[in-house]
Coordinates of C-alpha atoms and ligand atoms in Angstrom, one line a residue:
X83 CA 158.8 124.2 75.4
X84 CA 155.2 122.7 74.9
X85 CA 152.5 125.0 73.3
X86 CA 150.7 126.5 76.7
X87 CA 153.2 126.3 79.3
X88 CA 151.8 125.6 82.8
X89 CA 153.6 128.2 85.4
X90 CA 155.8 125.9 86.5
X91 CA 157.3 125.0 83.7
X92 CA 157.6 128.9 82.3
X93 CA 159.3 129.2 86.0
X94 CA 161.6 126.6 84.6
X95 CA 160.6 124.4 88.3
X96 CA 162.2 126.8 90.6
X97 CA 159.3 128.1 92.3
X98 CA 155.8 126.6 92.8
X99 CA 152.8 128.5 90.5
X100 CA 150.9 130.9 92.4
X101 CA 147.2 130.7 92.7
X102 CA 146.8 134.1 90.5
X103 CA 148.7 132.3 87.7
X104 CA 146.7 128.9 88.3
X105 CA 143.4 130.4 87.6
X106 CA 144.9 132.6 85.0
X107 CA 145.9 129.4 83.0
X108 CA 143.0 127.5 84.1
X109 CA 141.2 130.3 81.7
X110 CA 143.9 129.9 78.8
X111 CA 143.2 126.3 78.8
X112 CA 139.5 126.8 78.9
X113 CA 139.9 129.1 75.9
X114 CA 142.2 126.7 74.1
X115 CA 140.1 123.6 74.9
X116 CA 137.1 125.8 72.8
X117 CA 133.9 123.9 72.8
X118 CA 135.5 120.8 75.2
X119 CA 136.4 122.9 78.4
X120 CA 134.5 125.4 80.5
X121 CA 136.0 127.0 83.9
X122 CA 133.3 127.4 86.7
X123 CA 133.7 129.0 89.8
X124 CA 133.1 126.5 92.8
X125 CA 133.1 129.2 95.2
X126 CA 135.6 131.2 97.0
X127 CA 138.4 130.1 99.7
X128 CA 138.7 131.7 103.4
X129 CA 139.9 134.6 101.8
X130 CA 138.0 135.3 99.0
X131 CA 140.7 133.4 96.5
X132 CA 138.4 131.6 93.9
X133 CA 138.2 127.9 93.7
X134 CA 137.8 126.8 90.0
X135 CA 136.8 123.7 88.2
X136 CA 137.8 123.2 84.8
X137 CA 135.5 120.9 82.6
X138 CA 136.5 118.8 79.7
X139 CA 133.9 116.8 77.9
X140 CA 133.6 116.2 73.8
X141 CA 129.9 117.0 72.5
X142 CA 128.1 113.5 74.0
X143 CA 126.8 111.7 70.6
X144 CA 122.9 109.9 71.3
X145 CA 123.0 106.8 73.9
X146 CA 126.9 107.4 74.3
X147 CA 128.3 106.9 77.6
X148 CA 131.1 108.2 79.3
X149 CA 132.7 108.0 82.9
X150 CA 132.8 111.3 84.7
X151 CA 136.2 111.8 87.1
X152 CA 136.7 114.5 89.4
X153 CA 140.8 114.7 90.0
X154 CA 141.4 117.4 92.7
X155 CA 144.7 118.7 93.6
X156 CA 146.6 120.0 96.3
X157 CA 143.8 120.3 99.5
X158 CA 146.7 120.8 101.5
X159 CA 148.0 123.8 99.6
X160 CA 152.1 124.8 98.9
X161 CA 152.3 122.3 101.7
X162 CA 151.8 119.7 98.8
X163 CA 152.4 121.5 95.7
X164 CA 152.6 118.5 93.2
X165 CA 149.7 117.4 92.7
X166 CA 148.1 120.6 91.3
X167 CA 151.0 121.3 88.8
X168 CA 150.7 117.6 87.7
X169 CA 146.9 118.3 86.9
X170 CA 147.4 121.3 85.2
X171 CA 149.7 119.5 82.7
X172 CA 147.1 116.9 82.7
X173 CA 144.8 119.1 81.3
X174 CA 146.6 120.8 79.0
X175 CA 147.6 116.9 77.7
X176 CA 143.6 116.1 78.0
X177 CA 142.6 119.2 75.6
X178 CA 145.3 120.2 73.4
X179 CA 148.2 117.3 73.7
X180 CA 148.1 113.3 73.4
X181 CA 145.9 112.6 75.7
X182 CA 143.0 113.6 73.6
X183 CA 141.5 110.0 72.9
X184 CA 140.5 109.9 76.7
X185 CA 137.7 112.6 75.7
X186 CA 135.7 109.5 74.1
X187 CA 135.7 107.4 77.4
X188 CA 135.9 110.1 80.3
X189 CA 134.4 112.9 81.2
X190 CA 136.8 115.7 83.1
X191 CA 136.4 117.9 86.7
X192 CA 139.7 119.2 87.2
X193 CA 140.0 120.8 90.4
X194 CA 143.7 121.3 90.4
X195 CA 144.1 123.8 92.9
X196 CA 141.3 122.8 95.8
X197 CA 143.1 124.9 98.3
X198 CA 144.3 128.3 97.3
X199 CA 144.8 130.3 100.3
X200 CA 146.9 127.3 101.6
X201 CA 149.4 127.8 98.2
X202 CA 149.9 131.7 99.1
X203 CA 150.6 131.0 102.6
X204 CA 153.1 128.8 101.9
X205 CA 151.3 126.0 104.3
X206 CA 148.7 123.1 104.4
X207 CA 145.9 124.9 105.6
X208 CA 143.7 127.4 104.2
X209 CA 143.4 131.2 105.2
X210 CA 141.5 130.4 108.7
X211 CA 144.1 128.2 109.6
X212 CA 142.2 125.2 109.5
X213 CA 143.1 121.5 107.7
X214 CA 140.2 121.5 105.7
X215 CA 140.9 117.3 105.0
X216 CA 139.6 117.4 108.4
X217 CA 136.1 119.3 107.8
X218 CA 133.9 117.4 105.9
X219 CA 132.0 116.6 108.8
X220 CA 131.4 120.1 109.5
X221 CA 131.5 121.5 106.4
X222 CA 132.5 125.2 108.3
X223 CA 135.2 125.9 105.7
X224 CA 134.0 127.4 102.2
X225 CA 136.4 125.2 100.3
X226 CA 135.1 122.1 102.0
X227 CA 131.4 123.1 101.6
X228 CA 132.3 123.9 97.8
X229 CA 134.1 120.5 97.1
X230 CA 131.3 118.5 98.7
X231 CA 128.8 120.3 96.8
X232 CA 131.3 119.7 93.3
X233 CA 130.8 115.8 94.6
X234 CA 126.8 116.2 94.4
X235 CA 126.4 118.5 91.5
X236 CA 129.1 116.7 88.9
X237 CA 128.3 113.6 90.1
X238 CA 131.4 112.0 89.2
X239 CA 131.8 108.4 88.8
X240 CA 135.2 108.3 90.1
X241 CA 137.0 110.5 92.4
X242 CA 141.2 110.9 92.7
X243 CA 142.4 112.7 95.5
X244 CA 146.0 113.7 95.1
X245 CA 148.2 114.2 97.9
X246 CA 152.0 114.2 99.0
X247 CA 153.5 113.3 102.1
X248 CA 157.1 114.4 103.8
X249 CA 159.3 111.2 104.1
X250 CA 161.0 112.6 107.2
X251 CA 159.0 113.5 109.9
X252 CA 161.7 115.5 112.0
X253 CA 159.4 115.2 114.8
X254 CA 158.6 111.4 115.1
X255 CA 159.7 108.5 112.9
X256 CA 163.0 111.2 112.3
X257 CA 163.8 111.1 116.2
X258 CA 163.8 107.6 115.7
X259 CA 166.6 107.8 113.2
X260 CA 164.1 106.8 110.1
X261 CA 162.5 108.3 107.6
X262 CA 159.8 106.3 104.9
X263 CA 160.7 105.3 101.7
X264 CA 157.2 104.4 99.7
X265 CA 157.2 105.8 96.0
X266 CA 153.3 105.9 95.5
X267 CA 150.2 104.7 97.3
X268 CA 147.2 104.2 96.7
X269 CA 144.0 103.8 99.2
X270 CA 139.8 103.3 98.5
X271 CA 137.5 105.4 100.4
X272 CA 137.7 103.6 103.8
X273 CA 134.4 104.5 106.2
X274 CA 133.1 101.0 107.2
X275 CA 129.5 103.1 105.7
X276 CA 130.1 102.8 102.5
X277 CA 128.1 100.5 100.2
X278 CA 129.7 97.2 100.4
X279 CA 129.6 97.1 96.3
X280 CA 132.0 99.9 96.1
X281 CA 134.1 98.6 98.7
X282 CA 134.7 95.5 97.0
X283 CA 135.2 96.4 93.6
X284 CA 137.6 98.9 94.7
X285 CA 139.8 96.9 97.4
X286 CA 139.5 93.3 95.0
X287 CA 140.1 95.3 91.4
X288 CA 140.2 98.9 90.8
X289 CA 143.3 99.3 93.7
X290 CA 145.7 95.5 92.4
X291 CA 145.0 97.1 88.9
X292 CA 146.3 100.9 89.5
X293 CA 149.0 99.1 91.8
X294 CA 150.2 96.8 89.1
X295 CA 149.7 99.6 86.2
X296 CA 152.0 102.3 88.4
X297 CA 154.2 99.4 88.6
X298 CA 154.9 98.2 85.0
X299 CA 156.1 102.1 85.0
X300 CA 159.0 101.5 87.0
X301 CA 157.5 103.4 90.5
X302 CA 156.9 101.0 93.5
X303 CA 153.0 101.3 94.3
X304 CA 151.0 99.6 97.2
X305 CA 148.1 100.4 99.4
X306 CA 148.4 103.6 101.5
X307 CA 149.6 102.6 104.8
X308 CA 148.4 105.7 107.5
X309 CA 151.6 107.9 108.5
X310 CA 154.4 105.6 110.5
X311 CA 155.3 107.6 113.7
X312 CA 157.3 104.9 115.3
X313 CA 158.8 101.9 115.1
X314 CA 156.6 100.5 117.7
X315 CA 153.4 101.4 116.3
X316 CA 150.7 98.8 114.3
X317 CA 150.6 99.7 110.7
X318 CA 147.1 100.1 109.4
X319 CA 145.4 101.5 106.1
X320 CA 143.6 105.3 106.3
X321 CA 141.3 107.3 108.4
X322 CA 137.7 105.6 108.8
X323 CA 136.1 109.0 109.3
X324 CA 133.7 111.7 107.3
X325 CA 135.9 114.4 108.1
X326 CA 138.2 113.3 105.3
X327 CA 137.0 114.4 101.6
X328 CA 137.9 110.8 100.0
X329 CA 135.3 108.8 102.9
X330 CA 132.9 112.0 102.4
X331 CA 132.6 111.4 98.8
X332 CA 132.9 107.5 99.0
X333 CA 129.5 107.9 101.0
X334 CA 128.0 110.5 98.6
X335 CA 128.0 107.0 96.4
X336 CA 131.5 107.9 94.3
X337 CA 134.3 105.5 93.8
X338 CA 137.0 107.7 95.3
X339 CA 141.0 106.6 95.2
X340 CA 143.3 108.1 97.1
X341 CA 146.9 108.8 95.6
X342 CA 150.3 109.6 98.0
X343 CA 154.1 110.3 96.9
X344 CA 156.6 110.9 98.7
X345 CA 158.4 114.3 99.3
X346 CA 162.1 114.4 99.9
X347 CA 163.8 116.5 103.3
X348 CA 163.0 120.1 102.9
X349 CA 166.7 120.7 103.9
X350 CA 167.8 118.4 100.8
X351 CA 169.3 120.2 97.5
X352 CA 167.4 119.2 94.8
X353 CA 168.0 120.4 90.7
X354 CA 164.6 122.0 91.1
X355 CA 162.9 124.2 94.2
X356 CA 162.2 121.0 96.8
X357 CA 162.9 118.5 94.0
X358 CA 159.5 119.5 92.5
X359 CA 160.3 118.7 89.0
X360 CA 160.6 115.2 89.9
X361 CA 157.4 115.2 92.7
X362 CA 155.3 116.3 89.6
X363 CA 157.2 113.5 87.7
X364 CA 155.7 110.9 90.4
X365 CA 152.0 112.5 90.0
X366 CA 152.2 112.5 86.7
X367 CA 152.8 108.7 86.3
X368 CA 150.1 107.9 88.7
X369 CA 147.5 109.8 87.1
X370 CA 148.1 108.8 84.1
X371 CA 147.9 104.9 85.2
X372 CA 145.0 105.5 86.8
X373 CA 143.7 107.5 83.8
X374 CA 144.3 103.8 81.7
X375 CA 143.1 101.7 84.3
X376 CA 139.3 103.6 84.5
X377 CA 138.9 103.7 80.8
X378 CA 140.0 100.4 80.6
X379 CA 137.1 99.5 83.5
X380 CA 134.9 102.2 82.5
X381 CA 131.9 100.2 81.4
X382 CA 132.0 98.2 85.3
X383 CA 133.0 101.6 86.7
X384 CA 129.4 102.8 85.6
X385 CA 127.5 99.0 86.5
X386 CA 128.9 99.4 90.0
X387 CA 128.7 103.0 90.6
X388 CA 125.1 102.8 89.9
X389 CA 123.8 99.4 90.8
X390 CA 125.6 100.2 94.5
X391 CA 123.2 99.9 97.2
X392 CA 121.8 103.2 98.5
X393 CA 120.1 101.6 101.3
X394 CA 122.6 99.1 103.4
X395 CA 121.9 95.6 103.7
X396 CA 119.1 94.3 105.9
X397 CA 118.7 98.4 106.6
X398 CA 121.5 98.2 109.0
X399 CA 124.7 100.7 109.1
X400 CA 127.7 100.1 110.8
X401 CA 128.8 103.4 112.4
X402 CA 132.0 102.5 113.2
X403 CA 135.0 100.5 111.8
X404 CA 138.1 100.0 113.9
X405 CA 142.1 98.5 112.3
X406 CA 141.9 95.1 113.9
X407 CA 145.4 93.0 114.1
X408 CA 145.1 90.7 110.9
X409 CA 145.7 87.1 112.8
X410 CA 146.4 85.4 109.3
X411 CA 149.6 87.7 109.2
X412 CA 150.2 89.1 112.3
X413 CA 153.5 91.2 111.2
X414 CA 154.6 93.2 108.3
X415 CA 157.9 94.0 107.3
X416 CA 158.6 97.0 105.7
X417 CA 161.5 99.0 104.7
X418 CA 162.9 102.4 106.4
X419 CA 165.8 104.5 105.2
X420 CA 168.3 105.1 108.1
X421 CA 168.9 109.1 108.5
X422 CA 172.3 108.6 109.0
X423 CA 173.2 106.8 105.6
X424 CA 170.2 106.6 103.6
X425 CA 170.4 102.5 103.6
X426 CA 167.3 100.8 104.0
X427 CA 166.8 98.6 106.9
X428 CA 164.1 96.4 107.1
X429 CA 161.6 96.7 110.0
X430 CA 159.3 94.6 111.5
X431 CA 155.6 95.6 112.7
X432 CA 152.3 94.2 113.9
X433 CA 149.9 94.5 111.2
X434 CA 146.4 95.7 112.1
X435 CA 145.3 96.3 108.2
X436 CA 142.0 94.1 108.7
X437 CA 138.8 96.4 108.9
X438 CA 136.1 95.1 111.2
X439 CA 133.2 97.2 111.5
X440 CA 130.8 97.7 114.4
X441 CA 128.3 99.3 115.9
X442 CA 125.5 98.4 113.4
X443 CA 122.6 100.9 113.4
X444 CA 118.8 99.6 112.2
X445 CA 118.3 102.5 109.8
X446 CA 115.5 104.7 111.3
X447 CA 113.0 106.1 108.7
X448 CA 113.7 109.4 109.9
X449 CA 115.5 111.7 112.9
X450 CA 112.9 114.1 114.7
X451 CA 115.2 116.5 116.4
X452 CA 113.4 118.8 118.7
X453 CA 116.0 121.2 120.3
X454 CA 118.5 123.3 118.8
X455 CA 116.8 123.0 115.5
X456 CA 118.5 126.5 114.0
X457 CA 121.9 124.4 114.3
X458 CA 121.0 121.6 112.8
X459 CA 118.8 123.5 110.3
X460 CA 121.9 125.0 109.1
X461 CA 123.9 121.7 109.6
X462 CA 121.9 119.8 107.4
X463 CA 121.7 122.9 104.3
X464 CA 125.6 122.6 104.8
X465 CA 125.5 118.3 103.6
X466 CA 122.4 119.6 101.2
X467 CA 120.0 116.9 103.6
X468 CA 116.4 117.6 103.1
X469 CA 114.3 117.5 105.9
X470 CA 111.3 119.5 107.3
X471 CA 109.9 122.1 109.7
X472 CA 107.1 120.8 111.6
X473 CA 104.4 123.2 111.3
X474 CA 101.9 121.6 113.8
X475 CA 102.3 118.7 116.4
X476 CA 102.7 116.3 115.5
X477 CA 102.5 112.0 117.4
X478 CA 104.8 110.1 116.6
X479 CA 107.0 107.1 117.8
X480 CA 110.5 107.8 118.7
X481 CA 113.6 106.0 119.7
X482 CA 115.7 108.0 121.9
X483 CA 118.8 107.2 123.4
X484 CA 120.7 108.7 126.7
X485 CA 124.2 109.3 126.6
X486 CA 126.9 110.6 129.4
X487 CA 130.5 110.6 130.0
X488 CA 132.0 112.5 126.6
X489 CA 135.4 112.5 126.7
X490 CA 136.7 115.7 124.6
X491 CA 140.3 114.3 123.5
X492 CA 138.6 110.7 122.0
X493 CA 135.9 112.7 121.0
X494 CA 133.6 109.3 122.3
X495 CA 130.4 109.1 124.2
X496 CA 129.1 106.6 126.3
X497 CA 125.7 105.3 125.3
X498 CA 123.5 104.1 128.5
X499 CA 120.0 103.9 128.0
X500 CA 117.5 103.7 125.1
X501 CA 114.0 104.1 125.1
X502 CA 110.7 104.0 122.9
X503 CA 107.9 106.6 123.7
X504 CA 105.0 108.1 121.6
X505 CA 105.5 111.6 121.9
X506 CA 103.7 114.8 120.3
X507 CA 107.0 116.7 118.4
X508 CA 106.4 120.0 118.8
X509 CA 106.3 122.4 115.8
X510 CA 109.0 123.6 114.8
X511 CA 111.0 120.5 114.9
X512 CA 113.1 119.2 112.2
X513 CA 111.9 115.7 110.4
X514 CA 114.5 114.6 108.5
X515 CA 113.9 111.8 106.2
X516 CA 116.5 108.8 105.5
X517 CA 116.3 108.6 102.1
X518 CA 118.5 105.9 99.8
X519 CA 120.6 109.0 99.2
X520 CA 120.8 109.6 102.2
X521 CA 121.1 107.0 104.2
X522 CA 124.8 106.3 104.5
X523 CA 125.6 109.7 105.6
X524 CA 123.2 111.5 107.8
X525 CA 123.1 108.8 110.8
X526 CA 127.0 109.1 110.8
X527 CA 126.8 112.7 111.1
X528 CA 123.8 112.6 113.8
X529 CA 124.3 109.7 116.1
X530 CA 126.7 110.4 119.3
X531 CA 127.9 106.9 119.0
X532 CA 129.8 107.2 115.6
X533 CA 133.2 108.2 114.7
X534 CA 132.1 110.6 112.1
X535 CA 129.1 112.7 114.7
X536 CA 128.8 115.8 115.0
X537 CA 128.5 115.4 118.6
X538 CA 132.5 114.7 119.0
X539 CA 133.0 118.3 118.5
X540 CA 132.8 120.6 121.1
X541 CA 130.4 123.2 119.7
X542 CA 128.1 120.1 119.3
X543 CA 129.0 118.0 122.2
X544 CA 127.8 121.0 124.6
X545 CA 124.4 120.8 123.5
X546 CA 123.9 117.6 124.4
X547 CA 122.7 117.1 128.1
X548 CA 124.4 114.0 130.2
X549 CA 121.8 111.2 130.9
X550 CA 118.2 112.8 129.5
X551 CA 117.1 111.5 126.4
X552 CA 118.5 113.4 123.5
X553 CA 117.4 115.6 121.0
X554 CA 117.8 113.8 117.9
X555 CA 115.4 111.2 118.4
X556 CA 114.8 107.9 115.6
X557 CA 111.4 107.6 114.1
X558 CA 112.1 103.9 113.6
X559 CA 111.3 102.1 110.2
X560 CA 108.6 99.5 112.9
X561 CA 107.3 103.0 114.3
X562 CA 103.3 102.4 114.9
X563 CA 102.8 106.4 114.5
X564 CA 104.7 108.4 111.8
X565 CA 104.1 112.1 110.9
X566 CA 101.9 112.5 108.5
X567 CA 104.5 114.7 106.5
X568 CA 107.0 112.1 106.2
X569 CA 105.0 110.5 104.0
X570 CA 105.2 112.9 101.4
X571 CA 109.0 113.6 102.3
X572 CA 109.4 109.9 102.1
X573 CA 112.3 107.9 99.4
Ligands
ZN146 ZN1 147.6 115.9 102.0

């Protein structure tokens, strides 16, 4: 047995670790890693479990420079238990094993276990039932808020976001009489938002280089394809949306890499509890390829990490991004196992895996929002986005558009009107400045019109008022009147 066994391992695989034991040997490690690891509490989960962070840097020598990565395990809790017991042998092999050398080109945030209510509960979900992949829009969950604030004060270079996924679906693909049969995937933050720089590095390099690295291991890699349902659906890459933590943090300016293997049927018998000697086994490989891989590109890692654009392009955003059918390929052929006998069969699909953005916005210089300002106050604490309470009115010109017709399951508004006033905001307002951090993330959040709004949620949607102008109003860049405090709130 290595020195420092990690639970699983001292469980000998045949039950996951507990979130107890994880932060208990998150501390052994920290003590063992002496003055190259420190523990810090990110916060606490729904209920009241603590959410750690485990830091592994060497002393930094003058002018030196390293590449910080943030790996974080298991958001969806015992649901998808590999990832966090691969990361905690990671970082025993980072501080005390063979992995030492990495401490002179990377820097460490190990968030193994970023969902610990979700582990005790035996489910994906954290201790107010809620799929916290799904809330970084929001931000109402404390292990959301407490990752997206990791992303801003670490200010990792590189993000890997490490989850599983269940190769039968009983209730879809299954019925069908299929399940999936990919080994490992791989996927680059996907919102049509982020700067284009990123984008491109990590669609043209960073992803054919992880692929091909996890291959020469002997695993089948290729870009994630979004969960197959049916036969008869288009196959396209991930969500485009905030809500997830990889887009979130791909707009907070990180390069962030999604990594997928495949569980086997729960029903299956395995030599270890739900085969999750070998599931870490699959994680393990990944991370370490992608470990090589960014050292390997460290030094371009940092040139395009901080030379990518805060401000888009000609000060225009696209909102949205929509899986278009890729006319240069039309189909895609990929390989299912039959349920029946396990043999693969090869199916044919349309392919849609070509991202065409729309619904480019002229970046305002700021949002006024008049109404509801407590709301949005608190909204905008959650994403840490500065803005400012008016103290006095204030003229000003605004943009303001109209909206009607919101339909609650699409979560989509209809835009039908915009117009351009001078108007005297009231104190009390919010001014919110676009700043070049800013600017990628907080017109997603506020504008009706994008997939990542507020406004598609109900609590959000009710507030606005069908047809009159709405309360988050654009003080636009051309504006002939500007508050005099934007000035000094200005980028
Ligand atoms: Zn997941």
């Amino acid at each position: 047995m290595t020195e420092l066994p990690t639970p699983l391992e001292h469980h000998q695989y045949q039950r996951y670790s507990s979130s107890g034991e994880i932060a208990a040997y998150l501390t052994a490690l920290a003590t063992a890693g002496g003055p190259y690891a420190r523990l810090e509490r990110l916060g606490n989960s729904a209920h009241g479990r603590p959410l750690h962070a485990l830091i592994c840097a060497a002393p930094r020598r003058a002018g030196q420079l390293r590449l910080r990565v943030m790996l974080v395990g298991s958001q969806h809790g015992a649901s998808e238990a590999a990832g966090c017991e691969a990361l905690l042998m990671l970082a025993r092999a980072v501080l005390i094993g063979e992995l030492q050398e990495c401490l002179d080109a990377l820097e460490f945030v190990f968030i193994p276990n970023a969902n610990p209510d979700g582990r005790e509960q035996d489910s994906s979900r954290n201790g107010n039932d809620v799929n916290i992949n799904r809330d970084f829009v929001l931000l109402s969950q404390p292990e959301t808020a407490a990752l997206d604030d990791a992303v801003l004060r670490y200010e990792p270079e590189v993000i890997l976001d490490a989850h599983e996924s269940a190769s039968l679906k009983t209730r879809t693909l299954g019925r069908e009489g299929y399940l999936t049969d990919f080994e490992a995937q791989f996927d680059m933050a996907a919102s049509p938002a982020v700067a284009p720089a990123l984008r491109e590095y990590g669609e043209h390099d960073l992803l054919p280089a992880l692929l091909a690295a996890v291959q020469a291991q002997g695993l089948r890699a290729q870009r994630y394809i979004r969960e197959i349902t049916s036969t008869r659906q288009p196959i396209t890459h991930g969500g485009l949306t905030a809500r997830k933590f990889r887009n979130k943090a791909g707009l907070r300016g990180a390069l962030t890499v999604l990594l997928e293997t495949p569980m086997e049927p729960k029903d299956g018998s395995y030599p270890s509890h739900r085969n999750i000697a070998e599931r870490v086994a699959r994680q393990t490989l990944c991370m370490r390829a992608f470990l090589t891989v960014i050292s390997r590109e460290s030094a371009r890692i940092s040139r395009v990490v901080a030379t990518a654009e805060r401000l888009p392009r000609d000060n225009a955003l696209p909102l949205n991004g929509v899986w278009v059918r890729n006319l240069a390929s039309p189909e895609v052929v990929i390989e299912l196992r039959r349920r029946e006998d396990y043999l693969r069969e090869a199916v044919t699909f349309e392919d849609w895996r070509r991202l065409e953005m729309r619904d480019p916005l002229p970046l305002p210089r700021a949002y006024l929002i008049t109404a509801h300002t407590a709301v949005f106050a608190s909204l905008l604490s959650r994403h840490q986005l500065p803005f400012k309470i008016l103290d006095e009115a204030t003229g000003c010109t605004l943009e303001q558009e109209c909206y009607q017709g919101f339909d609650p399951v699409e979560g989509t508004w209809d835009g039908v009107d915009t117009q351009r006033i001078h108007a005297r905001a009231a104190p009390g307002s919010l001014l919110v400045p676009v700043t070049s951090r800013s600017a990628r993330l907080l017109p997603l959040l506020l504008e009706p019109r994008s997939q990542s709004s507020v406004f598609r949620y109900l609590a959000y949607a009710r507030l606005l008022e069908e047809r009159a102008p709405l309360f988050v109003a654009r003080i636009p860049r051309d504006a002939e009147r500007l508050p005099d405090s934007l000035r000094q709130l200005a980028p």
